[in-house]
Amino acid sequence: MPTPTSLIRAISVIAHVDHGKTTLSDRLLEFTGTVAPRDMVEQVLDQLDLERERGITIKAQAVRMLYQAQDGKTYQINLIDTPGHVDFSYEVSRALAACDGAILVVDASQGVEAQTIANAHQAMEHHLKIVPVINKIDLQQANPELVREEIEKALGLPGDTAILASARQGIGTREILEAVVREVPPPTGDPAAPLQALIFDAKFDAYRGVVTYVRVLEGGLRPGMRILMMQTGKTFEVDEVGIFRPDRIPIEELSAGEVGYLIASIRNVRDSRVGDTVTDAARPAAEPLPGYRHVTPMVFAGLFPTDSEQYQDLKEALEKLQLNDASLIYEPETSAALGFGFRCGFLGLLHMEIVQERLEREFDLSLLATAPTVEYRVKLRNGEEVPVDNPDHLPDPAQIESISEPVVLATIVVPSAYVGNMMELSQERRGQFLNMQYEPGDRVIITYRMPLGEIIHDYYDQLKSRSKGYASLDYELAGFEEANLVKLDVLVGGSPVDALSMIVHREKAQVHGRRLAERLKALIPRQLFEVPIQAAIGGKIVARETVPALRKDVIAKCYGGDVTRKRKLLEKQKEGKKRMKRVGNVEIPQEAFMAVLTLD
Amino acid sequence: MEKIKSLYLHIPFCTWVCKYCDFNTYAVLEGLIPSYTDALCKEIEVVARRYPVGPLDTVFFGGGTPSLLSQLQLETVMRTVTQAIGLRPGAEVTLEANPGNISTVSCLGWLAAGVNRLSIGIQSLRPGALRFLERLHSGEEAINAIRAARAASFSNISCDLLYGVPGVATTAFLEDLTAVLAERPQHVSAYELTVEPITRLAQEVRAGQVVMPEADLQLEQYWSAAEVLARAGFDHYEISNWARPGYRCRHNLTYWEYRPYLGCGAGAHSLLRLDDGSSERFWNVKGPQAYIDRVAAEGVSVAGRELLATERAAGEAAMIGMRMLDGTRAAGAFPAERERLAAAGLLVEEGETVRLTRRGVELANQVGAAFLR
């Protein structure tokens, strides 16, 4: 018996990273009896091992709760938990598109931070009703009154109605649920209209194929229906529909307003595209729902198997991982230094790190990643424009008319004492100052227009370290801008190493070249020969360092009883060398290929 | 199987285990020496029947401190070797001895037992260095030991020295060397003081209590010792060994030339060479008591074994053969590696023979490793 739409709510929990939204979700699940106390583990909704280990949410999760409100009625509340890290903000965006309201969690001691603002703005763009919650009020440093003021001033939301809560201690849970049923509007869809359901996530299940996460906005979705994906034009027959509690539970029908999943023997996640509209093939809706921000990779890097024999394994692993992570893209790449591998596109550095870790862990691979880079647009003299996501593929400078780089709008929220440091750092990184706004509680919101390429090179770490950890950052892509960029080549032992080249601003090229050469000198072990390391711009050497030759490597004694031990020792040495990459005559250890990352 | 002509006998007892030593040796177990000697004799008799061995060209009493054996014990072992395996006329029989155990009387006894080469563990003549190394003798005792051996008419005496000892300058080390050479030994082994992982020295280095000299200083002492020895008429025939003409250690040459040998006693290794070029190596249990018990029960005391197929055995032969500074023919199977190492200036090729260059000596491990898989 379907729930009347007046008793349905669909909400998301949004917050800056670490403000406690996953803990709050845990409390809501407990309070509504969705998860029995004996089944309760921390971070119930985080399903990847990595998520629990790192205490972060990577994938959005959906769950249905039943809540008996003080008005005596039982409401169906659909909750979507979202990741907090900026790399995964597209996950937030797609979750919000499937909701009518959002619980905005703000840490009572940290206050409003960069992603609080970014997420609140996204929720407003989706016209969601926002329920502000001030969390962690049990902490000694909590200052809820100040946070109320910040919510008013920085977000333009009514601060006085913000609910005081402690997810850890279960304070305020009932008040939050009451506010949700009272303030978030019920869905407006008509259960009798032609089906319109929004796909907000998809997962690959080894046994069932693709599990598609949907919110039904109009009509109903039942097993046996023939559905049409409006963007791709593909049709499938629905095998099963169901809800998450939080495990999958099949039901008879998902009707207007409800959140759940469908299984339709879809083999490939790409046929169940996030943002697409599912409709009834027999009685299609007139038009698709508005999609949302298309996910584009922000950073690119080469992934190479350490052991070239693992190339095929890596290929299969990427295929499998992509089934669950549509934001990961890749194509084959060949490097003179590293052999066969894949050029991969990621949402950000954390995403890259997680993909690499999942590949190594879940597929037992040993990988070498090259330094991440952004995608440049190169205008050639013949008028053509080519994208370049690999520094080594930059065309001959003689053919280049201009190079544009992606820029972002960066928002930094920081206590006023660190404003100077933040500005200094951002200017070092070629940031263009846009605005500064003083907020209550000694907070300053600074906005910069900055090259994305500068952000991916440890800008965030620097931001944190130069503000004693107080600064928070959010950014969004803001187009491409022409810049005076050059390719910095690295020669080791006289031969160029393609995997070490980078694209940098001309003014910084020399400094970068020098630092890179220094770092490489420290990372490349002594060899039989002296190894010169050179950095060059367009054939001109701008920096040079030398790894001195190995001075002494000899065992004093080798008699009858020493032979086995000595042989094993030398074999082990040789084994260590095999893990390095040989470029020309020089053995280069893996860390060297990431050296570019930490030049500042 | 190639006929075995060399026998190593391990005596795993010391009065004191020096802090840099990681050999298979034990202090405070001297009480085991009698039963150990019995076990050793029994093992010799068993292997003599089991392997194609003898008559022997070389016998080597190593340790540990073989000079801790009594006259009677040494004679018993030597008699067993002679009766069970047999010695060729002119066979080289070496005994390692510490200066503290050497007197004219003990030397006459060893000579009577059939020992004809004495290897004396001098290490240094400096009081500070000897204390640091925890040696139990003085410099004077060391010099007197050489004199006693000569007086007893030992005509093949080898002296062991250590260089690269913290606090010993190159000039001081060379003074010691010169003083030792003045006693006219026939053979000198000069070893770099090496920090072996499981020693008290390694602990002290890790704790920062001891700072080892830099590679440059170690090499300075090494090459200047080589010069002094060359001037005194010694051939530099192995990385750490020098001999007057006719006095190279024939027993150790067995190892470097990759010929087969048997090792008896706790922890001793043996190498068999098979006709197809492959090798078999086996080694005994390390603990003296365990060794004694196993020999009593089984006649032998093998703890482990490895078979090296032809190619791997050839690699090992090349790895160890290149330690001989006159060169080796054992690297014949590795033309590509030879070429690469020659191009790198570590080897010179002379027909079938390859020889380490000066730089090759300094980087001998790199050369050796090249011949391994």
Coordinates of N, CA and C in Angstrom, one line a residue, chain A residues 222-326:
Chain A
R222 N 7.5 -0.3 -11.5 CA 7.2 -1.6 -11.0 C 8.0 -2.7 -11.8
P223 N 8.2 -3.8 -11.1 CA 8.9 -4.9 -11.9 C 8.1 -5.3 -13.1
G224 N 8.7 -5.7 -14.1 CA 8.0 -6.1 -15.3 C 7.8 -5.0 -16.3
M225 N 8.0 -3.7 -15.9 CA 7.8 -2.6 -16.8 C 9.0 -2.5 -17.7
R226 N 8.7 -2.1 -19.0 CA 9.8 -1.8 -19.9 C 10.2 -0.3 -19.8
I227 N 11.4 -0.1 -19.4 CA 11.8 1.3 -19.2 C 12.7 1.8 -20.3
L228 N 12.7 3.1 -20.4 CA 13.5 3.8 -21.5 C 14.4 4.8 -20.7
M229 N 15.7 4.7 -21.1 CA 16.6 5.8 -20.6 C 16.6 6.9 -21.5
M230 N 16.1 8.1 -21.1 CA 15.8 9.1 -22.1 C 17.0 9.7 -22.8
Q231 N 18.2 9.7 -22.1 CA 19.4 10.3 -22.7 C 20.0 9.3 -23.7
T232 N 20.1 8.0 -23.3 CA 20.8 7.1 -24.1 C 19.9 6.4 -25.1
G233 N 18.6 6.5 -24.8 CA 17.6 5.8 -25.7 C 17.5 4.3 -25.5
K234 N 18.2 3.8 -24.5 CA 18.2 2.3 -24.4 C 17.0 1.9 -23.5
T235 N 16.5 0.7 -23.8 CA 15.4 0.2 -23.1 C 15.7 -1.1 -22.3
F236 N 15.1 -1.3 -21.2 CA 15.4 -2.5 -20.4 C 14.1 -2.9 -19.7
E237 N 14.0 -4.2 -19.3 CA 12.9 -4.6 -18.6 C 13.3 -4.7 -17.1
V238 N 12.4 -4.1 -16.2 CA 12.7 -4.0 -14.8 C 12.5 -5.4 -14.2
D239 N 13.5 -5.9 -13.5 CA 13.4 -7.2 -12.8 C 13.0 -6.9 -11.3
E240 N 13.4 -5.9 -10.8 CA 13.2 -5.7 -9.3 C 13.3 -4.2 -9.0
V241 N 12.3 -3.7 -8.1 CA 12.5 -2.4 -7.6 C 12.5 -2.6 -6.1
G242 N 13.1 -1.6 -5.4 CA 13.2 -1.8 -3.9 C 13.7 -0.5 -3.2
I243 N 13.8 -0.7 -1.9 CA 14.3 0.5 -1.1 C 15.5 0.0 -0.3
F244 N 16.2 1.0 0.3 CA 17.4 0.7 1.1 C 17.0 0.9 2.6
R245 N 17.2 -0.2 3.4 CA 16.9 0.0 4.8 C 18.0 -0.5 5.7
P246 N 19.3 -0.2 5.7 CA 20.0 0.3 4.5 C 20.3 -0.8 3.5
D247 N 20.1 -2.1 3.8 CA 20.3 -3.1 2.8 C 19.1 -3.1 1.8
R248 N 19.4 -3.6 0.7 CA 18.3 -3.6 -0.4 C 17.2 -4.5 0.0
I249 N 15.9 -3.9 -0.1 CA 14.7 -4.7 0.2 C 13.8 -4.5 -1.0
P250 N 13.5 -5.6 -1.7 CA 12.6 -5.5 -2.9 C 11.2 -5.1 -2.4
I251 N 10.5 -4.2 -3.2 CA 9.1 -3.9 -2.9 C 8.3 -3.9 -4.2
E252 N 7.0 -3.8 -4.1 CA 6.1 -3.9 -5.2 C 6.2 -2.7 -6.2
E253 N 6.3 -1.6 -5.6 CA 6.3 -0.4 -6.5 C 7.0 0.8 -5.8
L254 N 7.8 1.5 -6.6 CA 8.3 2.8 -6.1 C 7.4 3.9 -6.8
S255 N 6.8 4.7 -6.0 CA 5.9 5.7 -6.6 C 6.3 7.1 -6.3
A256 N 5.7 8.0 -7.0 CA 6.1 9.4 -7.0 C 6.5 9.9 -5.6
G257 N 7.7 10.5 -5.6 CA 8.2 11.0 -4.4 C 9.2 10.1 -3.7
E258 N 9.2 8.8 -4.0 CA 10.0 7.8 -3.3 C 11.4 7.6 -3.9
V259 N 12.3 7.2 -3.0 CA 13.7 7.0 -3.4 C 13.9 5.5 -3.2
G260 N 14.6 4.9 -4.2 CA 14.9 3.5 -4.1 C 15.9 3.0 -5.2
Y261 N 15.8 1.8 -5.6 CA 16.6 1.3 -6.7 C 15.9 0.5 -7.7
L262 N 16.5 0.3 -8.8 CA 15.9 -0.7 -9.8 C 17.0 -1.5 -10.3
I263 N 16.6 -2.8 -10.6 CA 17.6 -3.7 -11.3 C 16.9 -4.2 -12.5
A264 N 17.6 -4.1 -13.7 CA 17.0 -4.4 -14.9 C 18.0 -5.1 -15.9
S265 N 18.8 -6.0 -15.3 CA 19.8 -6.7 -16.1 C 20.6 -5.7 -17.0
I266 N 21.0 -4.6 -16.5 CA 21.8 -3.7 -17.2 C 23.3 -4.1 -16.9
R267 N 24.1 -4.4 -18.0 CA 25.4 -4.9 -17.8 C 26.4 -3.9 -17.5
N268 N 26.2 -2.7 -18.0 CA 27.2 -1.7 -18.0 C 26.7 -0.4 -17.3
V269 N 27.5 0.1 -16.4 CA 27.1 1.3 -15.6 C 26.8 2.5 -16.6
R270 N 27.5 2.5 -17.7 CA 27.3 3.6 -18.6 C 25.9 3.6 -19.3
D271 N 25.2 2.5 -19.2 CA 23.9 2.5 -19.7 C 22.9 3.0 -18.7
S272 N 23.4 3.2 -17.5 CA 22.6 3.7 -16.4 C 23.2 5.0 -16.0
R273 N 23.1 6.0 -16.8 CA 23.9 7.2 -16.6 C 23.3 8.1 -15.5
V274 N 24.2 8.5 -14.6 CA 23.7 9.4 -13.6 C 23.3 10.7 -14.2
G275 N 22.0 11.1 -13.8 CA 21.5 12.4 -14.3 C 20.5 12.1 -15.4
D276 N 20.4 10.9 -15.9 CA 19.5 10.5 -16.9 C 18.1 10.3 -16.3
T277 N 17.1 10.4 -17.1 CA 15.7 10.2 -16.7 C 15.2 8.8 -17.1
V278 N 14.6 8.1 -16.2 CA 14.0 6.8 -16.5 C 12.5 7.0 -16.8
T279 N 12.0 6.5 -17.9 CA 10.6 6.7 -18.1 C 10.0 5.3 -18.6
D280 N 8.7 5.3 -18.7 CA 8.0 4.1 -19.1 C 8.1 4.0 -20.7
A281 N 8.7 3.0 -21.2 CA 8.8 2.9 -22.6 C 7.5 2.9 -23.3
A282 N 6.5 2.3 -22.7 CA 5.1 2.2 -23.3 C 4.4 3.6 -23.2
R283 N 4.7 4.4 -22.2 CA 4.0 5.6 -22.0 C 5.0 6.7 -21.6
P284 N 5.9 7.1 -22.5 CA 7.0 7.9 -22.1 C 6.6 9.3 -21.6
A285 N 7.3 9.9 -20.7 CA 7.1 11.3 -20.3 C 7.4 12.2 -21.5
A286 N 6.8 13.4 -21.5 CA 7.0 14.3 -22.7 C 8.4 14.7 -22.8
E287 N 9.1 15.0 -21.6 CA 10.5 15.4 -21.7 C 11.2 15.0 -20.5
P288 N 12.6 14.9 -20.6 CA 13.4 14.4 -19.5 C 13.4 15.5 -18.4
L289 N 13.8 15.0 -17.2 CA 14.0 16.0 -16.1 C 15.3 16.8 -16.4
P290 N 15.4 18.0 -15.8 CA 16.6 18.7 -16.1 C 17.8 17.9 -15.4
G291 N 18.8 17.6 -16.2 CA 20.0 16.9 -15.6 C 20.7 17.8 -14.7
Y292 N 21.9 17.5 -14.3 CA 22.7 18.4 -13.5 C 24.1 18.4 -13.9
R293 N 24.9 19.2 -13.3 CA 26.3 19.5 -13.6 C 26.9 18.2 -14.1
H294 N 27.5 18.2 -15.3 CA 28.1 17.1 -15.8 C 29.5 16.9 -15.1
V295 N 29.8 15.7 -14.8 CA 31.1 15.4 -14.1 C 32.2 15.4 -15.1
T296 N 33.2 16.3 -14.8 CA 34.4 16.3 -15.7 C 35.6 16.1 -14.8
P297 N 36.5 15.2 -15.3 CA 37.7 15.0 -14.5 C 38.5 16.3 -14.4
M298 N 39.1 16.5 -13.3 CA 39.9 17.7 -13.1 C 41.4 17.5 -13.2
V299 N 41.8 16.3 -12.8 CA 43.3 16.0 -12.9 C 43.5 14.7 -13.6
F300 N 44.7 14.7 -14.2 CA 45.1 13.5 -15.0 C 46.4 13.0 -14.6
A301 N 46.6 11.7 -14.7 CA 47.9 11.1 -14.3 C 48.0 9.8 -15.0
G302 N 49.2 9.4 -15.2 CA 49.4 8.1 -15.8 C 49.5 7.0 -14.7
L303 N 48.9 5.9 -14.9 CA 49.0 4.8 -14.0 C 49.7 3.6 -14.7
F304 N 50.9 3.2 -14.2 CA 51.6 2.2 -14.8 C 51.9 1.0 -13.9
P305 N 51.8 -0.2 -14.4 CA 52.1 -1.3 -13.5 C 53.6 -1.3 -13.2
T306 N 54.0 -1.6 -12.0 CA 55.4 -1.6 -11.7 C 56.1 -2.8 -12.5
D307 N 55.3 -3.9 -12.5 CA 55.8 -5.0 -13.2 C 55.0 -5.0 -14.5
S308 N 55.7 -4.9 -15.7 CA 55.0 -4.7 -16.9 C 54.1 -5.9 -17.2
E309 N 54.3 -7.0 -16.6 CA 53.5 -8.1 -16.9 C 52.1 -8.0 -16.3
Q310 N 51.9 -6.9 -15.4 CA 50.6 -6.7 -14.9 C 49.7 -5.8 -15.7
Y311 N 50.2 -5.4 -16.9 CA 49.4 -4.5 -17.7 C 48.0 -5.0 -17.9
Q312 N 47.8 -6.2 -18.3 CA 46.5 -6.8 -18.6 C 45.6 -6.8 -17.3
D313 N 46.3 -7.1 -16.2 CA 45.5 -7.1 -14.9 C 45.0 -5.7 -14.6
L314 N 45.9 -4.7 -14.9 CA 45.5 -3.3 -14.6 C 44.3 -2.9 -15.5
K315 N 44.4 -3.4 -16.7 CA 43.3 -3.0 -17.6 C 42.0 -3.6 -17.1
E316 N 42.0 -4.9 -16.7 CA 40.8 -5.5 -16.2 C 40.3 -4.8 -14.9
A317 N 41.3 -4.5 -14.1 CA 40.9 -3.8 -12.8 C 40.2 -2.5 -13.1
L318 N 40.8 -1.7 -14.0 CA 40.2 -0.4 -14.3 C 38.8 -0.6 -14.8
E319 N 38.6 -1.6 -15.7 CA 37.2 -1.8 -16.2 C 36.3 -2.1 -15.1
K320 N 36.7 -2.9 -14.2 CA 35.8 -3.3 -13.1 C 35.5 -2.1 -12.1
L321 N 36.6 -1.4 -11.9 CA 36.4 -0.2 -11.0 C 35.5 0.8 -11.6
Q322 N 35.6 1.0 -12.9 CA 34.8 2.0 -13.5 C 33.3 1.7 -13.4
L323 N 33.0 0.4 -13.3 CA 31.6 0.0 -13.2 C 31.0 0.6 -12.0
N324 N 31.8 0.9 -10.9 CA 31.3 1.5 -9.7 C 31.6 2.9 -9.6
D325 N 32.4 3.4 -10.5 CA 32.9 4.8 -10.3 C 32.9 5.4 -11.7
A326 N 31.7 5.9 -12.1 CA 31.6 6.5 -13.5 C 32.4 7.7 -13.7

